[in-house]
PDB file of C-alpha atoms in Angstrom:
ATOM      1  CA  MET A   1      19.064 -23.148  25.046  1.00 91.00           C
ATOM      2  CA  LYS A   2      15.938 -23.806  23.006  1.00 92.00           C
ATOM      3  CA  TYR A   3      13.345 -21.107  23.559  1.00 94.00           C
ATOM      4  CA  ASP A   4       9.946 -22.469  24.598  1.00 95.00           C
ATOM      5  CA  LEU A   5       7.153 -20.686  22.706  1.00 94.00           C
ATOM      6  CA  SER A   6       4.264 -22.801  23.972  1.00 95.00           C
ATOM      7  CA  HIS A   7       2.909 -20.101  26.309  1.00 96.00           C
ATOM      8  CA  LEU A   8       2.882 -17.535  23.489  1.00 97.00           C
ATOM      9  CA  ARG A   9       1.090 -19.956  21.176  1.00 96.00           C
ATOM     10  CA  ASP A  10      -1.480 -20.926  23.830  1.00 96.00           C
ATOM     11  CA  ASP A  11      -2.212 -17.292  24.725  1.00 97.00           C
ATOM     12  CA  LEU A  12      -2.584 -16.345  21.075  1.00 96.00           C
ATOM     13  CA  LEU A  13      -4.928 -19.254  20.393  1.00 96.00           C
ATOM     14  CA  MET A  14      -7.159 -18.311  23.316  1.00 96.00           C
ATOM     15  CA  GLN A  15      -7.270 -14.623  22.353  1.00 96.00           C
ATOM     16  CA  LEU A  16      -8.040 -15.458  18.734  1.00 97.00           C
ATOM     17  CA  GLN A  17     -10.856 -17.840  19.644  1.00 97.00           C
ATOM     18  CA  GLU A  18     -12.453 -15.073  21.727  1.00 97.00           C
ATOM     19  CA  LYS A  19     -12.120 -12.527  18.899  1.00 97.00           C
ATOM     20  CA  VAL A  20     -13.616 -14.922  16.362  1.00 97.00           C
ATOM     21  CA  ALA A  21     -16.513 -15.756  18.684  1.00 97.00           C
ATOM     22  CA  ARG A  22     -17.342 -12.042  19.035  1.00 96.00           C
ATOM     23  CA  ALA A  23     -17.101 -11.538  15.266  1.00 97.00           C
ATOM     24  CA  ARG A  24     -19.462 -14.460  14.674  1.00 96.00           C
ATOM     25  CA  GLU A  25     -21.978 -13.012  17.105  1.00 96.00           C
ATOM     26  CA  ARG A  26     -21.980  -9.779  15.117  1.00 96.00           C
ATOM     27  CA  GLN A  27     -21.851 -11.679  11.801  1.00 96.00           C
ATOM     28  CA  VAL A  28     -19.032  -9.371  10.711  1.00 97.00           C
ATOM     29  CA  GLY A  29     -15.456 -10.175   9.735  1.00 97.00           C
ATOM     30  CA  TYR A  30     -15.227 -13.858  10.699  1.00 97.00           C
ATOM     31  CA  LYS A  31     -14.283 -15.203   7.245  1.00 98.00           C
ATOM     32  CA  LEU A  32     -10.937 -15.239   5.447  1.00 98.00           C
ATOM     33  CA  LEU A  33     -10.847 -15.077   1.640  1.00 98.00           C
ATOM     34  CA  VAL A  34      -7.796 -16.864   0.193  1.00 98.00           C
ATOM     35  CA  LEU A  35      -6.940 -16.235  -3.462  1.00 98.00           C
ATOM     36  CA  ARG A  36      -4.535 -18.652  -5.151  1.00 97.00           C
ATOM     37  CA  VAL A  37      -3.337 -18.403  -8.763  1.00 97.00           C
ATOM     38  CA  GLY A  38      -2.006 -21.637 -10.241  1.00 96.00           C
ATOM     39  CA  ASP A  39      -1.236 -24.993  -8.628  1.00 94.00           C
ATOM     40  CA  LYS A  40       2.251 -24.611  -7.168  1.00 91.00           C
ATOM     41  CA  LYS A  41       2.804 -27.200  -4.434  1.00 88.00           C
ATOM     42  CA  SER A  42       4.170 -24.548  -2.073  1.00 84.00           C
ATOM     43  CA  ASP A  43       1.032 -22.411  -2.493  1.00 91.00           C
ATOM     44  CA  ILE A  44      -1.291 -25.373  -1.982  1.00 93.00           C
ATOM     45  CA  SER A  45       0.656 -26.403   1.122  1.00 87.00           C
ATOM     46  CA  TYR A  46       0.484 -22.867   2.509  1.00 90.00           C
ATOM     47  CA  GLU A  47      -3.242 -22.618   1.773  1.00 94.00           C
ATOM     48  CA  ASN A  48      -3.857 -25.911   3.581  1.00 93.00           C
ATOM     49  CA  ALA A  49      -1.799 -24.755   6.567  1.00 91.00           C
ATOM     50  CA  ILE A  50      -3.812 -21.534   6.776  1.00 95.00           C
ATOM     51  CA  LYS A  51      -7.048 -23.537   6.632  1.00 96.00           C
ATOM     52  CA  LYS A  52      -5.841 -25.783   9.446  1.00 94.00           C
ATOM     53  CA  SER A  53      -4.946 -22.814  11.658  1.00 95.00           C
ATOM     54  CA  ALA A  54      -8.238 -21.095  10.827  1.00 97.00           C
ATOM     55  CA  GLU A  55     -10.204 -24.193  11.794  1.00 96.00           C
ATOM     56  CA  ARG A  56      -8.486 -24.240  15.198  1.00 95.00           C
ATOM     57  CA  VAL A  57      -9.780 -20.758  16.054  1.00 97.00           C
ATOM     58  CA  GLY A  58     -13.153 -20.838  14.279  1.00 97.00           C
ATOM     59  CA  VAL A  59     -12.388 -18.679  11.231  1.00 98.00           C
ATOM     60  CA  GLU A  60     -14.218 -19.738   8.070  1.00 97.00           C
ATOM     61  CA  VAL A  61     -12.106 -19.851   4.904  1.00 98.00           C
ATOM     62  CA  GLU A  62     -13.404 -19.116   1.425  1.00 97.00           C
ATOM     63  CA  ALA A  63     -10.886 -20.284  -1.175  1.00 96.00           C
ATOM     64  CA  SER A  64     -10.918 -18.886  -4.712  1.00 97.00           C
ATOM     65  CA  ASP A  65      -8.446 -20.752  -6.905  1.00 96.00           C
ATOM     66  CA  PHE A  66      -7.541 -19.415 -10.346  1.00 97.00           C
ATOM     67  CA  ALA A  67      -5.817 -21.020 -13.317  1.00 97.00           C
ATOM     68  CA  GLU A  68      -2.148 -20.121 -13.889  1.00 96.00           C
ATOM     69  CA  LEU A  69      -3.143 -17.949 -16.874  1.00 96.00           C
ATOM     70  CA  ALA A  70      -6.009 -16.157 -15.119  1.00 97.00           C
ATOM     71  CA  THR A  71      -6.524 -12.577 -16.197  1.00 96.00           C
ATOM     72  CA  GLU A  72      -6.033  -9.626 -13.916  1.00 97.00           C
ATOM     73  CA  SER A  73      -9.697  -8.678 -14.289  1.00 97.00           C
ATOM     74  CA  GLU A  74     -10.803 -12.059 -12.871  1.00 97.00           C
ATOM     75  CA  ILE A  75      -8.745 -11.542  -9.742  1.00 98.00           C
ATOM     76  CA  VAL A  76      -9.751  -7.888  -9.422  1.00 98.00           C
ATOM     77  CA  SER A  77     -13.390  -8.943  -9.480  1.00 98.00           C
ATOM     78  CA  GLU A  78     -12.866 -11.376  -6.601  1.00 98.00           C
ATOM     79  CA  ILE A  79     -10.882  -8.843  -4.563  1.00 98.00           C
ATOM     80  CA  LYS A  80     -13.671  -6.311  -4.977  1.00 98.00           C
ATOM     81  CA  ARG A  81     -16.229  -8.905  -3.880  1.00 98.00           C
ATOM     82  CA  GLY A  82     -14.190  -9.582  -0.759  1.00 98.00           C
ATOM     83  CA  ASN A  83     -13.859  -5.877  -0.024  1.00 98.00           C
ATOM     84  CA  LEU A  84     -17.641  -5.423  -0.122  1.00 98.00           C
ATOM     85  CA  ASP A  85     -18.592  -8.555   1.855  1.00 98.00           C
ATOM     86  CA  ASN A  86     -18.895  -7.603   5.527  1.00 97.00           C
ATOM     87  CA  THR A  87     -18.572 -11.219   6.661  1.00 98.00           C
ATOM     88  CA  ILE A  88     -15.047 -11.310   5.191  1.00 98.00           C
ATOM     89  CA  GLY A  89     -12.527  -9.860   7.630  1.00 98.00           C
ATOM     90  CA  GLY A  90      -9.366 -10.698   5.702  1.00 98.00           C
ATOM     91  CA  ILE A  91      -8.153 -11.173   2.137  1.00 98.00           C
ATOM     92  CA  LEU A  92      -4.987 -13.178   1.444  1.00 97.00           C
ATOM     93  CA  LEU A  93      -3.602 -13.134  -2.110  1.00 97.00           C
ATOM     94  CA  LEU A  94      -0.886 -15.807  -2.216  1.00 96.00           C
ATOM     95  CA  GLN A  95       2.473 -14.533  -3.462  1.00 93.00           C
ATOM     96  CA  PRO A  96       4.490 -14.545  -5.651  1.00 93.00           C
ATOM     97  CA  LEU A  97       2.074 -14.171  -8.532  1.00 95.00           C
ATOM     98  CA  PRO A  98       2.706 -15.313 -12.121  1.00 95.00           C
ATOM     99  CA  GLU A  99       4.772 -12.802 -14.102  1.00 95.00           C
ATOM    100  CA  HIS A 100       1.872 -11.676 -16.298  1.00 96.00           C
ATOM    101  CA  LEU A 101       0.040 -10.263 -13.265  1.00 97.00           C
ATOM    102  CA  ASP A 102       0.874  -6.911 -11.664  1.00 96.00           C
ATOM    103  CA  ALA A 103       1.259  -7.739  -7.981  1.00 95.00           C
ATOM    104  CA  TYR A 104       1.530  -4.095  -6.892  1.00 95.00           C
ATOM    105  CA  THR A 105      -1.772  -3.195  -8.568  1.00 96.00           C
ATOM    106  CA  LEU A 106      -3.605  -6.214  -7.181  1.00 97.00           C
ATOM    107  CA  ASN A 107      -2.252  -5.776  -3.659  1.00 96.00           C
ATOM    108  CA  SER A 108      -3.176  -2.089  -3.756  1.00 97.00           C
ATOM    109  CA  LEU A 109      -6.814  -2.967  -4.477  1.00 98.00           C
ATOM    110  CA  ILE A 110      -7.245  -4.933  -1.237  1.00 98.00           C
ATOM    111  CA  ASP A 111      -9.117  -2.979   1.443  1.00 97.00           C
ATOM    112  CA  HIS A 112      -6.347  -1.952   3.861  1.00 95.00           C
ATOM    113  CA  ASP A 113      -8.454  -3.110   6.835  1.00 96.00           C
ATOM    114  CA  LYS A 114      -8.647  -6.606   5.267  1.00 97.00           C
ATOM    115  CA  ASP A 115      -5.004  -6.788   4.185  1.00 97.00           C
ATOM    116  CA  VAL A 116      -3.868  -9.626   6.471  1.00 97.00           C
ATOM    117  CA  ASP A 117      -0.514 -10.007   4.686  1.00 94.00           C
ATOM    118  CA  CYS A 118       0.318  -6.283   5.049  1.00 96.00           C
ATOM    119  CA  LEU A 119       0.993  -5.809   1.327  1.00 94.00           C
ATOM    120  CA  THR A 120      -0.996  -2.669   0.603  1.00 95.00           C
ATOM    121  CA  PRO A 121       1.015   0.566   0.312  1.00 94.00           C
ATOM    122  CA  ALA A 122      -1.219   2.164   2.963  1.00 94.00           C
ATOM    123  CA  ASN A 123      -0.402  -0.440   5.611  1.00 95.00           C
ATOM    124  CA  GLN A 124       3.292  -0.501   4.766  1.00 94.00           C
ATOM    125  CA  TRP A 125       3.456   3.289   5.029  1.00 95.00           C
ATOM    126  CA  LYS A 126       1.808   3.177   8.456  1.00 95.00           C
ATOM    127  CA  ILE A 127       4.545   0.866   9.724  1.00 94.00           C
ATOM    128  CA  PHE A 128       7.248   3.287   8.628  1.00 92.00           C
ATOM    129  CA  THR A 129       5.482   6.209  10.305  1.00 93.00           C
ATOM    130  CA  GLY A 130       4.934   4.393  13.599  1.00 90.00           C
ATOM    131  CA  LYS A 131       1.162   4.154  13.132  1.00 92.00           C
ATOM    132  CA  GLY A 132       0.823   0.551  11.994  1.00 92.00           C
ATOM    133  CA  THR A 133      -2.080  -1.628  13.088  1.00 92.00           C
ATOM    134  CA  ILE A 134      -1.448  -4.523  10.679  1.00 95.00           C
ATOM    135  CA  PHE A 135       2.050  -6.026  10.412  1.00 96.00           C
ATOM    136  CA  PRO A 136       3.615  -8.794   8.264  1.00 96.00           C
ATOM    137  CA  ALA A 137       3.056 -12.004  10.204  1.00 95.00           C
ATOM    138  CA  THR A 138       6.665 -13.260  10.249  1.00 96.00           C
ATOM    139  CA  ALA A 139       8.011  -9.911  11.431  1.00 97.00           C
ATOM    140  CA  LYS A 140       5.211  -9.736  13.983  1.00 96.00           C
ATOM    141  CA  SER A 141       6.111 -13.206  15.253  1.00 97.00           C
ATOM    142  CA  ALA A 142       9.791 -12.265  15.598  1.00 98.00           C
ATOM    143  CA  LEU A 143       8.879  -9.119  17.535  1.00 98.00           C
ATOM    144  CA  LEU A 144       6.516 -10.982  19.865  1.00 97.00           C
ATOM    145  CA  ILE A 145       9.248 -13.522  20.634  1.00 98.00           C
ATOM    146  CA  ALA A 146      11.895 -10.829  21.128  1.00 98.00           C
ATOM    147  CA  LYS A 147       9.678  -8.924  23.577  1.00 98.00           C
ATOM    148  CA  ASP A 148       9.028 -12.137  25.474  1.00 97.00           C
ATOM    149  CA  MET A 149      12.758 -12.850  25.677  1.00 97.00           C
ATOM    150  CA  MET A 150      13.701  -9.492  27.181  1.00 97.00           C
ATOM    151  CA  SER A 151      12.917  -5.805  27.509  1.00 97.00           C
ATOM    152  CA  LEU A 152      14.003  -4.322  24.177  1.00 98.00           C
ATOM    153  CA  GLU A 153      14.673  -0.779  25.320  1.00 98.00           C
ATOM    154  CA  GLY A 154      18.308   0.062  24.640  1.00 97.00           C
ATOM    155  CA  LYS A 155      19.116  -3.440  23.370  1.00 98.00           C
ATOM    156  CA  LYS A 156      21.220  -3.996  20.255  1.00 98.00           C
ATOM    157  CA  VAL A 157      19.430  -6.034  17.573  1.00 98.00           C
ATOM    158  CA  LEU A 158      20.895  -7.298  14.296  1.00 98.00           C
ATOM    159  CA  ILE A 159      18.508  -8.363  11.515  1.00 98.00           C
ATOM    160  CA  VAL A 160      20.032 -10.437   8.717  1.00 98.00           C
ATOM    161  CA  ASN A 161      17.283  -9.818   6.162  1.00 97.00           C
ATOM    162  CA  ARG A 162      16.241  -6.706   4.231  1.00 96.00           C
ATOM    163  CA  SER A 163      12.924  -7.789   2.708  1.00 94.00           C
ATOM    164  CA  MET A 164       9.607  -5.979   2.975  1.00 91.00           C
ATOM    165  CA  VAL A 165       8.079  -8.940   4.822  1.00 92.00           C
ATOM    166  CA  ILE A 166      10.716  -9.374   7.525  1.00 95.00           C
ATOM    167  CA  GLY A 167      13.762  -7.106   7.733  1.00 97.00           C
ATOM    168  CA  LYS A 168      12.505  -3.633   6.901  1.00 96.00           C
ATOM    169  CA  PRO A 169       9.185  -3.705   8.801  1.00 96.00           C
ATOM    170  CA  LEU A 170      10.767  -5.518  11.756  1.00 98.00           C
ATOM    171  CA  ALA A 171      13.422  -2.805  11.993  1.00 98.00           C
ATOM    172  CA  MET A 172      10.717  -0.143  12.275  1.00 97.00           C
ATOM    173  CA  MET A 173       8.789  -2.182  14.833  1.00 97.00           C
ATOM    174  CA  LEU A 174      11.923  -2.665  16.950  1.00 98.00           C
ATOM    175  CA  LEU A 175      12.732   1.044  16.769  1.00 97.00           C
ATOM    176  CA  ASP A 176       9.259   1.718  18.168  1.00 96.00           C
ATOM    177  CA  GLU A 177      10.348  -0.435  21.140  1.00 97.00           C
ATOM    178  CA  ASN A 178      13.461   1.766  21.560  1.00 98.00           C
ATOM    179  CA  ALA A 179      15.885  -0.937  20.435  1.00 98.00           C
ATOM    180  CA  THR A 180      19.046  -0.031  18.499  1.00 98.00           C
ATOM    181  CA  VAL A 181      18.755  -1.782  15.145  1.00 98.00           C
ATOM    182  CA  THR A 182      21.208  -2.815  12.427  1.00 98.00           C
ATOM    183  CA  ILE A 183      20.224  -4.517   9.156  1.00 98.00           C
ATOM    184  CA  ALA A 184      22.697  -6.880   7.472  1.00 97.00           C
ATOM    185  CA  HIS A 185      22.363  -8.797   4.206  1.00 93.00           C
ATOM    186  CA  SER A 186      24.192 -10.976   1.689  1.00 87.00           C
ATOM    187  CA  LYS A 187      26.675  -8.196   0.862  1.00 92.00           C
ATOM    188  CA  THR A 188      27.578  -7.481   4.491  1.00 95.00           C
ATOM    189  CA  GLU A 189      31.211  -8.327   5.210  1.00 95.00           C
ATOM    190  CA  ASN A 190      32.244 -10.642   8.037  1.00 95.00           C
ATOM    191  CA  ILE A 191      28.763 -11.244   9.448  1.00 96.00           C
ATOM    192  CA  SER A 192      30.015 -13.850  11.911  1.00 96.00           C
ATOM    193  CA  ALA A 193      32.168 -11.317  13.767  1.00 96.00           C
ATOM    194  CA  LEU A 194      29.472  -8.642  13.543  1.00 97.00           C
ATOM    195  CA  ALA A 195      26.753 -10.919  14.903  1.00 97.00           C
ATOM    196  CA  ARG A 196      28.625 -11.792  18.092  1.00 97.00           C
ATOM    197  CA  ASP A 197      28.288  -8.220  19.367  1.00 96.00           C
ATOM    198  CA  TYR A 198      24.454  -8.099  19.523  1.00 98.00           C
ATOM    199  CA  ASP A 199      21.925  -8.897  22.261  1.00 98.00           C
ATOM    200  CA  ILE A 200      19.478 -10.344  19.727  1.00 98.00           C
ATOM    201  CA  VAL A 201      20.117 -11.550  16.191  1.00 98.00           C
ATOM    202  CA  VAL A 202      17.264 -12.299  13.785  1.00 98.00           C
ATOM    203  CA  TYR A 203      18.180 -14.487  10.806  1.00 98.00           C
ATOM    204  CA  GLY A 204      16.004 -14.868   7.710  1.00 96.00           C
ATOM    205  CA  THR A 205      17.996 -15.763   4.601  1.00 95.00           C
ATOM    206  CA  GLY A 206      16.686 -19.252   3.817  1.00 92.00           C
ATOM    207  CA  GLN A 207      20.226 -20.667   3.609  1.00 94.00           C
ATOM    208  CA  PRO A 208      20.186 -23.999   5.468  1.00 95.00           C
ATOM    209  CA  GLU A 209      22.139 -24.123   8.721  1.00 96.00           C
ATOM    210  CA  TRP A 210      24.848 -21.665   7.698  1.00 96.00           C
ATOM    211  CA  VAL A 211      25.025 -19.996  11.134  1.00 97.00           C
ATOM    212  CA  ASP A 212      27.406 -21.992  13.327  1.00 97.00           C
ATOM    213  CA  ALA A 213      29.060 -21.495  16.717  1.00 97.00           C
ATOM    214  CA  SER A 214      31.448 -18.857  15.327  1.00 97.00           C
ATOM    215  CA  PHE A 215      28.512 -16.429  14.987  1.00 97.00           C
ATOM    216  CA  VAL A 216      27.328 -16.472  18.604  1.00 97.00           C
ATOM    217  CA  SER A 217      28.109 -15.330  22.142  1.00 96.00           C
ATOM    218  CA  GLU A 218      26.887 -16.773  25.413  1.00 95.00           C
ATOM    219  CA  ASP A 219      24.532 -13.941  26.461  1.00 95.00           C
ATOM    220  CA  GLN A 220      22.900 -13.729  23.048  1.00 97.00           C
ATOM    221  CA  SER A 221      19.347 -14.587  21.954  1.00 98.00           C
ATOM    222  CA  ILE A 222      18.725 -15.807  18.400  1.00 98.00           C
ATOM    223  CA  ILE A 223      15.454 -15.742  16.470  1.00 98.00           C
ATOM    224  CA  ASP A 224      15.529 -17.945  13.363  1.00 97.00           C
ATOM    225  CA  CYS A 225      13.058 -16.926  10.632  1.00 96.00           C
ATOM    226  CA  GLY A 226      14.748 -18.988   7.935  1.00 94.00           C
ATOM    227  CA  ILE A 227      13.082 -21.967   6.278  1.00 90.00           C
ATOM    228  CA  ALA A 228      15.005 -24.405   4.095  1.00 89.00           C
ATOM    229  CA  PHE A 229      15.644 -28.117   3.660  1.00 88.00           C
ATOM    230  CA  ASN A 230      18.947 -29.855   4.263  1.00 88.00           C
ATOM    231  CA  ASP A 231      20.452 -32.675   2.189  1.00 87.00           C
ATOM    232  CA  ASP A 232      18.343 -35.215   4.079  1.00 88.00           C
ATOM    233  CA  GLY A 233      15.126 -33.379   3.184  1.00 87.00           C
ATOM    234  CA  LYS A 234      14.605 -32.188   6.758  1.00 90.00           C
ATOM    235  CA  MET A 235      13.168 -28.710   7.351  1.00 90.00           C
ATOM    236  CA  VAL A 236      15.774 -26.497   9.002  1.00 94.00           C
ATOM    237  CA  GLY A 237      16.455 -22.832   9.600  1.00 95.00           C
ATOM    238  CA  ASP A 238      19.402 -20.533   8.959  1.00 96.00           C
ATOM    239  CA  VAL A 239      20.922 -21.623  12.259  1.00 97.00           C
ATOM    240  CA  ASP A 240      22.703 -24.904  12.893  1.00 97.00           C
ATOM    241  CA  PHE A 241      20.574 -25.507  15.979  1.00 97.00           C
ATOM    242  CA  GLU A 242      22.625 -28.350  17.451  1.00 96.00           C
ATOM    243  CA  ALA A 243      25.842 -26.382  17.055  1.00 97.00           C
ATOM    244  CA  VAL A 244      24.645 -23.275  18.890  1.00 97.00           C
ATOM    245  CA  LYS A 245      21.922 -24.340  21.331  1.00 96.00           C
ATOM    246  CA  ASP A 246      24.327 -24.795  24.263  1.00 96.00           C
ATOM    247  CA  ARG A 247      26.343 -21.674  23.446  1.00 97.00           C
ATOM    248  CA  VAL A 248      23.643 -18.989  23.616  1.00 97.00           C
ATOM    249  CA  LYS A 249      21.071 -17.756  26.082  1.00 97.00           C
ATOM    250  CA  HIS A 250      18.117 -18.503  23.780  1.00 97.00           C
ATOM    251  CA  VAL A 251      17.587 -19.815  20.249  1.00 98.00           C
ATOM    252  CA  THR A 252      14.322 -20.625  18.470  1.00 98.00           C
ATOM    253  CA  SER A 253      14.029 -23.895  16.581  1.00 96.00           C
ATOM    254  CA  VAL A 254      12.880 -24.664  13.029  1.00 95.00           C
ATOM    255  CA  PRO A 255      10.277 -26.081  12.893  1.00 92.00           C
ATOM    256  CA  GLY A 256       8.450 -25.153  16.092  1.00 92.00           C
ATOM    257  CA  GLY A 257       9.672 -21.578  16.421  1.00 94.00           C
ATOM    258  CA  VAL A 258       8.728 -18.405  14.555  1.00 95.00           C
ATOM    259  CA  GLY A 259       6.612 -20.315  12.040  1.00 91.00           C
ATOM    260  CA  SER A 260       4.441 -21.869  14.744  1.00 92.00           C
ATOM    261  CA  LEU A 261       3.051 -18.392  15.487  1.00 96.00           C
ATOM    262  CA  THR A 262       3.011 -16.923  11.980  1.00 95.00           C
ATOM    263  CA  ASN A 263      -0.298 -18.298  10.671  1.00 94.00           C
ATOM    264  CA  LEU A 264      -2.079 -17.426  13.911  1.00 96.00           C
ATOM    265  CA  LEU A 265      -0.731 -13.868  13.752  1.00 97.00           C
ATOM    266  CA  LEU A 266      -1.831 -13.587  10.124  1.00 97.00           C
ATOM    267  CA  LEU A 267      -5.359 -14.535  11.227  1.00 97.00           C
ATOM    268  CA  ASP A 268      -5.075 -12.079  14.108  1.00 97.00           C
ATOM    269  CA  ASN A 269      -4.584  -9.330  11.507  1.00 97.00           C
ATOM    270  CA  MET A 270      -8.244  -9.828  10.568  1.00 97.00           C
ATOM    271  CA  PHE A 271      -9.136  -8.130  13.834  1.00 94.00           C
ATOM    272  CA  LYS A 272      -6.545  -5.326  13.824  1.00 78.00           C
ATOM    273  CA  GLY A 273      -7.747  -3.045  11.046  1.00 53.00           C
TER     274      GLY A 273
END
């Protein structure tokens, strides 16, 4: 059955609008600084989506766009400006960066309280020590949905992703909820048989609709973090939604699932530092 996220989205919108209103009253932390290097269509699309979400909740966006061959010092200067500006509550440096730029160095320079993408070593370390206050938005969305689906204590959760933006941080976050967590990946053998034995499975490989009915069981809940396009150019997830929707307890859709909360949760990170 398709999992309805509308109540989560509505609650998050209302909470964010209240937080932004309070920040505006204090004239502190109500702006988001977005840094984009180059003119990749995917980056421009993402920047526009962030702006649209920000407008819905009252966050002002300052966009600093750099040429593809921008120097590291140019970007460092803008990061430092954002760190020092008290009206800026979040800094988002769009990734991946061109190869001539050192992403680790640039991410490390962002004030950890303004690191809305959770890319600074300080914020990542906090997650792995159970003291995180800022979390990667996609992982945060998956956790919020999982907690809404069921009590996680003692539940078995499989994550098919081992990245630093989904799989690894989400595993730590789920452990903090007393779930029993397994991480699988492209080298894991016989994932379809493995997946059937879990209460919740989180997919995030970006392979279009590769998860079919052979992967699922009737009491299972599935959270699809994958984003891809099928042969018809339609946005889809890792899961063949039509093939599994009537065979599981819950499954999130793509679009309209995890991604519908992600940008709002990224903005929410402005108020979590």
